[in-house]
C-alpha positions as MATLAB code, in Angstrom:
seq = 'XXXXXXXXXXXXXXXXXXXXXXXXXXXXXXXXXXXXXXXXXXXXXXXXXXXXXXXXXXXXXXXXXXXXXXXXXXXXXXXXXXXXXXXXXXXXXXXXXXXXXXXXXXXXXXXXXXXXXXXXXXXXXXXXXXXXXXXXXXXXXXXXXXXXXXXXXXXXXXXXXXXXXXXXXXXXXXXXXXXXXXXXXXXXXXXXXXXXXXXXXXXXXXXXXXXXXXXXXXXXXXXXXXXXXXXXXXXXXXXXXXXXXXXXXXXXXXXXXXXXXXXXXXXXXXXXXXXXXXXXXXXXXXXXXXXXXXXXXXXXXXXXX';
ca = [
     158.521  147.605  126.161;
     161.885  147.832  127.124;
     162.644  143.938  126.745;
     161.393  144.336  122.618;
     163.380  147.336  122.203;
     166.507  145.014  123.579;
     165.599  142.500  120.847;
     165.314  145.142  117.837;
     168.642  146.237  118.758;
     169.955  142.254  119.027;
     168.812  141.604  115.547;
     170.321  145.315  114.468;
     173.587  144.276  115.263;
     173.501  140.568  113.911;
     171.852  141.869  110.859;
     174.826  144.376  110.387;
     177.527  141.542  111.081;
     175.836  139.568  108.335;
     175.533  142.967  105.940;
     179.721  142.670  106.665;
     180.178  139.179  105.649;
     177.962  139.440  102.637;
     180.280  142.764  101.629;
     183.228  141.405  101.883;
     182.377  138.409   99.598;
     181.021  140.594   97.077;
     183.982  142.344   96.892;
     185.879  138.817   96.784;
     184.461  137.547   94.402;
     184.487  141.171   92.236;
     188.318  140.691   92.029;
     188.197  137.318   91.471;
     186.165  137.793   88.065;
     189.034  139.926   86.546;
     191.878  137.558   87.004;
     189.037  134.659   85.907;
     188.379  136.485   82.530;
     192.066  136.767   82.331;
     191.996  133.209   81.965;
     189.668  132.736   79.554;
     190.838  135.114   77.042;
     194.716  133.114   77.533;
     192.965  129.941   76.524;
     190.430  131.073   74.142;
     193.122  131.361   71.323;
     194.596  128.050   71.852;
     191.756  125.627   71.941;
     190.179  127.699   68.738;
     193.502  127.107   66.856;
     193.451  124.012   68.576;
     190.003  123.156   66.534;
     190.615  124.793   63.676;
     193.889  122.404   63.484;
     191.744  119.128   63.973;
     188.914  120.601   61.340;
     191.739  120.808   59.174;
     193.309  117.294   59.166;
     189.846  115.864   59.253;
     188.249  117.608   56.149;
     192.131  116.775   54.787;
     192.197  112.635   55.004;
     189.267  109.992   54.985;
     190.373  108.286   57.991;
     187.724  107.113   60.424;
     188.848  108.261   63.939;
     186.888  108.588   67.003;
     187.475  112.371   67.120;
     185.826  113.172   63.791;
     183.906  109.992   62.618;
     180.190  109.772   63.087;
     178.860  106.115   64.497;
     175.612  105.191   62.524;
     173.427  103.996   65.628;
     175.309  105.607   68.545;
     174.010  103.631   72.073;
     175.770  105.309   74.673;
     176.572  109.274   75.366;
     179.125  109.827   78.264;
     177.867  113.950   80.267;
     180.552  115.479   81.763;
     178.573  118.314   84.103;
     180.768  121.340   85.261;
     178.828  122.649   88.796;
     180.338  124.542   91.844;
     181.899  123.108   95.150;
     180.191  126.113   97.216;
     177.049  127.689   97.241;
     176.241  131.384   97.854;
     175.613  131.673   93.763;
     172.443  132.237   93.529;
     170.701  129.657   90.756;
     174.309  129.360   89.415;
     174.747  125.184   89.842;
     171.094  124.492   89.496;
     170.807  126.051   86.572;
     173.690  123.990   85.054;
     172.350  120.892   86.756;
     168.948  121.272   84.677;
     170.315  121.784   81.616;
     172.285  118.531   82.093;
     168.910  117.057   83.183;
     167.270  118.278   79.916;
     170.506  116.664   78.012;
     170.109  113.393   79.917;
     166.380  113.204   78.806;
     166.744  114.252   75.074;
     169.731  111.135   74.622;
     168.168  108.648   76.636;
     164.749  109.806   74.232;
     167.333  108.573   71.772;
     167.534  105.578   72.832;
     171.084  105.996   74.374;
     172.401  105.416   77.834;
     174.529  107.942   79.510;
     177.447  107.854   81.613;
     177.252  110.806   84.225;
     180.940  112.783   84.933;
     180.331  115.368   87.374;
     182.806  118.340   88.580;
     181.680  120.076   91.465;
     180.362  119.278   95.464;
     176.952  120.405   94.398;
     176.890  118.739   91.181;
     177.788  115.442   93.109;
     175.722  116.030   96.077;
     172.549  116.332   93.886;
     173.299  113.162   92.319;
     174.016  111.295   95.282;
     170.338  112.038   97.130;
     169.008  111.257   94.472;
     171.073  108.010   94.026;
     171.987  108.284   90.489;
     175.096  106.357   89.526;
     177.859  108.255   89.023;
     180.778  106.839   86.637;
     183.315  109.823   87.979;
     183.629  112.692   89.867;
     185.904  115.717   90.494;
     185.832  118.229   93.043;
     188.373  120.931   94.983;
     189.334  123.487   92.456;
     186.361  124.780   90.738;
     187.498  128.516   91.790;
     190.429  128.505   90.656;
     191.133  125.287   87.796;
     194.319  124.860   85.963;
     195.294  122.686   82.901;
     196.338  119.593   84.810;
     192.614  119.845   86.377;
     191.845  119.677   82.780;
     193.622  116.724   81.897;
     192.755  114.812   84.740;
     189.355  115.216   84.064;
     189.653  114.348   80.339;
     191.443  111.279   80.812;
     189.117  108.852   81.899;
     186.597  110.722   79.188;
     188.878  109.961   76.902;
     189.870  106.092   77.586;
     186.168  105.817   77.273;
     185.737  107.186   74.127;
     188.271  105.093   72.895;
     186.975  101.589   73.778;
     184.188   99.765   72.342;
     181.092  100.149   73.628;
     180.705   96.877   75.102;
     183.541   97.004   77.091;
     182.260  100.490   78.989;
     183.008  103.181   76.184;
     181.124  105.423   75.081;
     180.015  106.951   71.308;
     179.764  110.674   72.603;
     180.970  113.032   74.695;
     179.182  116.157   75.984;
     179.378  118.878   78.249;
     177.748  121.162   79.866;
     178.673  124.117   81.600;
     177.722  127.787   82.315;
     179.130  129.976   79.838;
     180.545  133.896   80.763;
     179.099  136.233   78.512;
     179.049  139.405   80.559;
     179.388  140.330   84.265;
     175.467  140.214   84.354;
     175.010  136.929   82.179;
     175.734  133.824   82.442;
     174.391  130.963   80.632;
     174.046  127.281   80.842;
     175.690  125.654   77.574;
     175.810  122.166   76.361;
     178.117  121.127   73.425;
     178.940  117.846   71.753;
     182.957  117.686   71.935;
     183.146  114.139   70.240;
     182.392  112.939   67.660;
     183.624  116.691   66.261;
     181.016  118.588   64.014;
     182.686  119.689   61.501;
     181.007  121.871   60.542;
     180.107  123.455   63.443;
     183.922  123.395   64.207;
     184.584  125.327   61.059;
     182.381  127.959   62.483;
     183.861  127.868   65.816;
     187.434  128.192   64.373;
     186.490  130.963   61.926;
     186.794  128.740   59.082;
     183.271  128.202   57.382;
     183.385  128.786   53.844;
     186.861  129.043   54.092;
     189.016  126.890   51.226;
     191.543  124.967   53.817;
     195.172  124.586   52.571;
     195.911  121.047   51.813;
     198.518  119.358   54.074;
     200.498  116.248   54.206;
     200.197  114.053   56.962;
     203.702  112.658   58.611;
     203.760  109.606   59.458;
     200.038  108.958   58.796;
     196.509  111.663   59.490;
     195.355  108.667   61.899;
     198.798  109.435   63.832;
     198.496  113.338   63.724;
     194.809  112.704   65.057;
     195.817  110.174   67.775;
     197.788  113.705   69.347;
     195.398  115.759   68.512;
     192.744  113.973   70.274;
     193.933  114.272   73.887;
     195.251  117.847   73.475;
     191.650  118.997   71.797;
     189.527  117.372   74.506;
     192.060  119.022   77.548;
     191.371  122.535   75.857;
     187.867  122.739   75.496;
     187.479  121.261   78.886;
     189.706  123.614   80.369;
     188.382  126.780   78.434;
     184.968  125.122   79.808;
     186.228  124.895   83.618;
     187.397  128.858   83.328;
     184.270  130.080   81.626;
     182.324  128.061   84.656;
     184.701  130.068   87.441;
     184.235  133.202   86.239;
     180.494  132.698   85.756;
     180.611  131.059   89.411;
     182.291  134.312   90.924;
     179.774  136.607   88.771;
     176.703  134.499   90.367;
     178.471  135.021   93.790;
     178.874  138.704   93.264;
     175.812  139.247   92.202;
     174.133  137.078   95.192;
     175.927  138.986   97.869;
     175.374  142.136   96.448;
     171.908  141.371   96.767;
     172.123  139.887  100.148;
     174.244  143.301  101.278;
     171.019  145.289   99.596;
     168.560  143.213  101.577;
     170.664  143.472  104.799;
     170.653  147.083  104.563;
     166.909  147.662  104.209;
     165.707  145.161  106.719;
     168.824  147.259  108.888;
     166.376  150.326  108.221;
     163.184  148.590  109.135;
     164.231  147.014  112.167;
     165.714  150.825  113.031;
     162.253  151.959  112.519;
     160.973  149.459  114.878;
     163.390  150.104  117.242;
     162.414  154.029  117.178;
     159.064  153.407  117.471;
     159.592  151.529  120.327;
     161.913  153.587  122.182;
     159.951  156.325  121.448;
     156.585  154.530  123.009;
     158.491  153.690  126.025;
     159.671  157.455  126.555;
     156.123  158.339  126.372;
     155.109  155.977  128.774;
     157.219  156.770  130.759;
     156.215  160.325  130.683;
     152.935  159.103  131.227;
     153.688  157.280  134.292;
     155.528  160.319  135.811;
     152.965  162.651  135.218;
     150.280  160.330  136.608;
     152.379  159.954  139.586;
     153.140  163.797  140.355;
     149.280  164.341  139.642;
     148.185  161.541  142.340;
     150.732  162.794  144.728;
     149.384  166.378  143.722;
     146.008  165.470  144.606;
     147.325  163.568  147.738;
     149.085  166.560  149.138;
     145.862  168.868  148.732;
     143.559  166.121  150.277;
     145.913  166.131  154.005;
     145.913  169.582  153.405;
     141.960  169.326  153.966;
];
């Protein structure tokens, strides 16, 4: 009895250790969500400007560009996938890994071929043992990404866009990520970035229904576009890598606080168990005492004899 009460109060204090750990990440990853929304409210603004500014020179000029022209029988899609390089999120990657899964499927039922681009350890590791080819991958600063995460990322994207299709580019470009709605939800997204909707840019940018001013283009709208394109594609990748962070650390929070709310009832049940048997071996002992004093009772009155 005395050996299980021993391991009751082993697995009380490892349980407690772990009820610390899981604590302080909660509260981690709690302060990490404020600066993260921070972030995305900073760069919010700019990339909706940003696309409002693009909607504008492309409902302004009939010049076919890559950002804003539609190809008539598009044959490849390039996926850039935004996961997390740790776990302890819950569902939080795998969630964004299926809806990139359910992406994949509905262009390839197309009849397109998709280029995988992966941010992320886990997004990356799933694709590896499962040996699907990867065309590029990024990894190292999901937590905490800046702008020139951003553009490193969109570079290659955009080279790809750029060339012809039978040299390795690409007709589309899509993304998915988790979007941060609220400290309780967070949802897997996927958007088409190129070739831009216009419309559904107008509605993004506030502008649907709206009569656009008309502009003049110096030295040519193919030029101003040419700018635009790199700077649009950095922005909505970066608003994209912020709204994954803070979604990540919201996942995380919410995890350990239920990991912390697990470790603190199986605390109480293992108490219980450890009660129980303390208490059985006090009573045993009790037992054993009294049927000693009785047998040397009735040993003392039988020499007495």
């Amino acid at each position: 009895m005395g050996a299980q009460l021993r391991v009751y109060k082993r697995r009380i204090r490892s349980v407690t250790a772990t009820k610390k750990i899981t604590k302080a990440m909660e509260m981690i990853a709690a302060s990490r969500i404020v600066k993260a929304q921070r972030q995305v409210a900073a760069s919010t603004p700019y990339a909706t400007e940003l696309t409002r500014a693009v909607t504008a020179v492309a409902t302004g000029s009939t010049t076919k560009h890559p950002l804003t022209t539609e190809v008539e029988a598009p044959v490849r899609a390039a996926v850039l996938l935004i996961t997390s390089d740790r776990g302890l999120a819950g569902g939080y990657s795998s969630n964004a890994i299926k809806a990139a899964d359910r992406l994949t499927e509905r262009l390839r039922g197309e009849g397109k071929e998709v280029d995988s681009y992966i941010v992320g350890r886990k997004g990356v590791a799933y694709y590896t043992f499962r040996e699907r080819k990867i065309a590029d991958s990024w990894s190292g600063f999901t937590d905490n990404p800046t702008y020139a995460d951003a553009k490193r990322i969109a570079a290659p994207l955009i080279e790809a866009v750029q060339q012809e299709t039978a040299e390795g580019g690409v007709d589309e470009l899509h993304i998915v990520f988790t979007e941060f709605i609220s400290m309780l939800t967070q949802t897997p997204v996927e958007h088409r970035l190129l070739p831009l909707s216009l419309e559904g840019a107008a509605e993004e940018a506030g502008t649907k229904g709206e009569i656009l001013p008309l502009y003049d283009f110096e030295p040519s709208a193919e030029d101003v576009l040419d700018a635009l394109l790199p700077r649009y594609v950095e922005s909505r990748i970066y608003n994209a890598l912020l709204q994954a962070a803070a979604s990540k650390h919201a996942a995380t929070r919410r995890a350990m606080k239920s990991a912390t709310d697990n470790a603190g009832e199986l605390i109480k049940s293992l108490s219980r168990l450890a009660n129980a048997a303390r208490q059985a071996e006090i009573t045993q002992e009790i037992s054993e005492i009294v049927g000693g004093a009785s047998a040397l009772s009735d040993a003392t009155a039988g020499s007495d004899r």
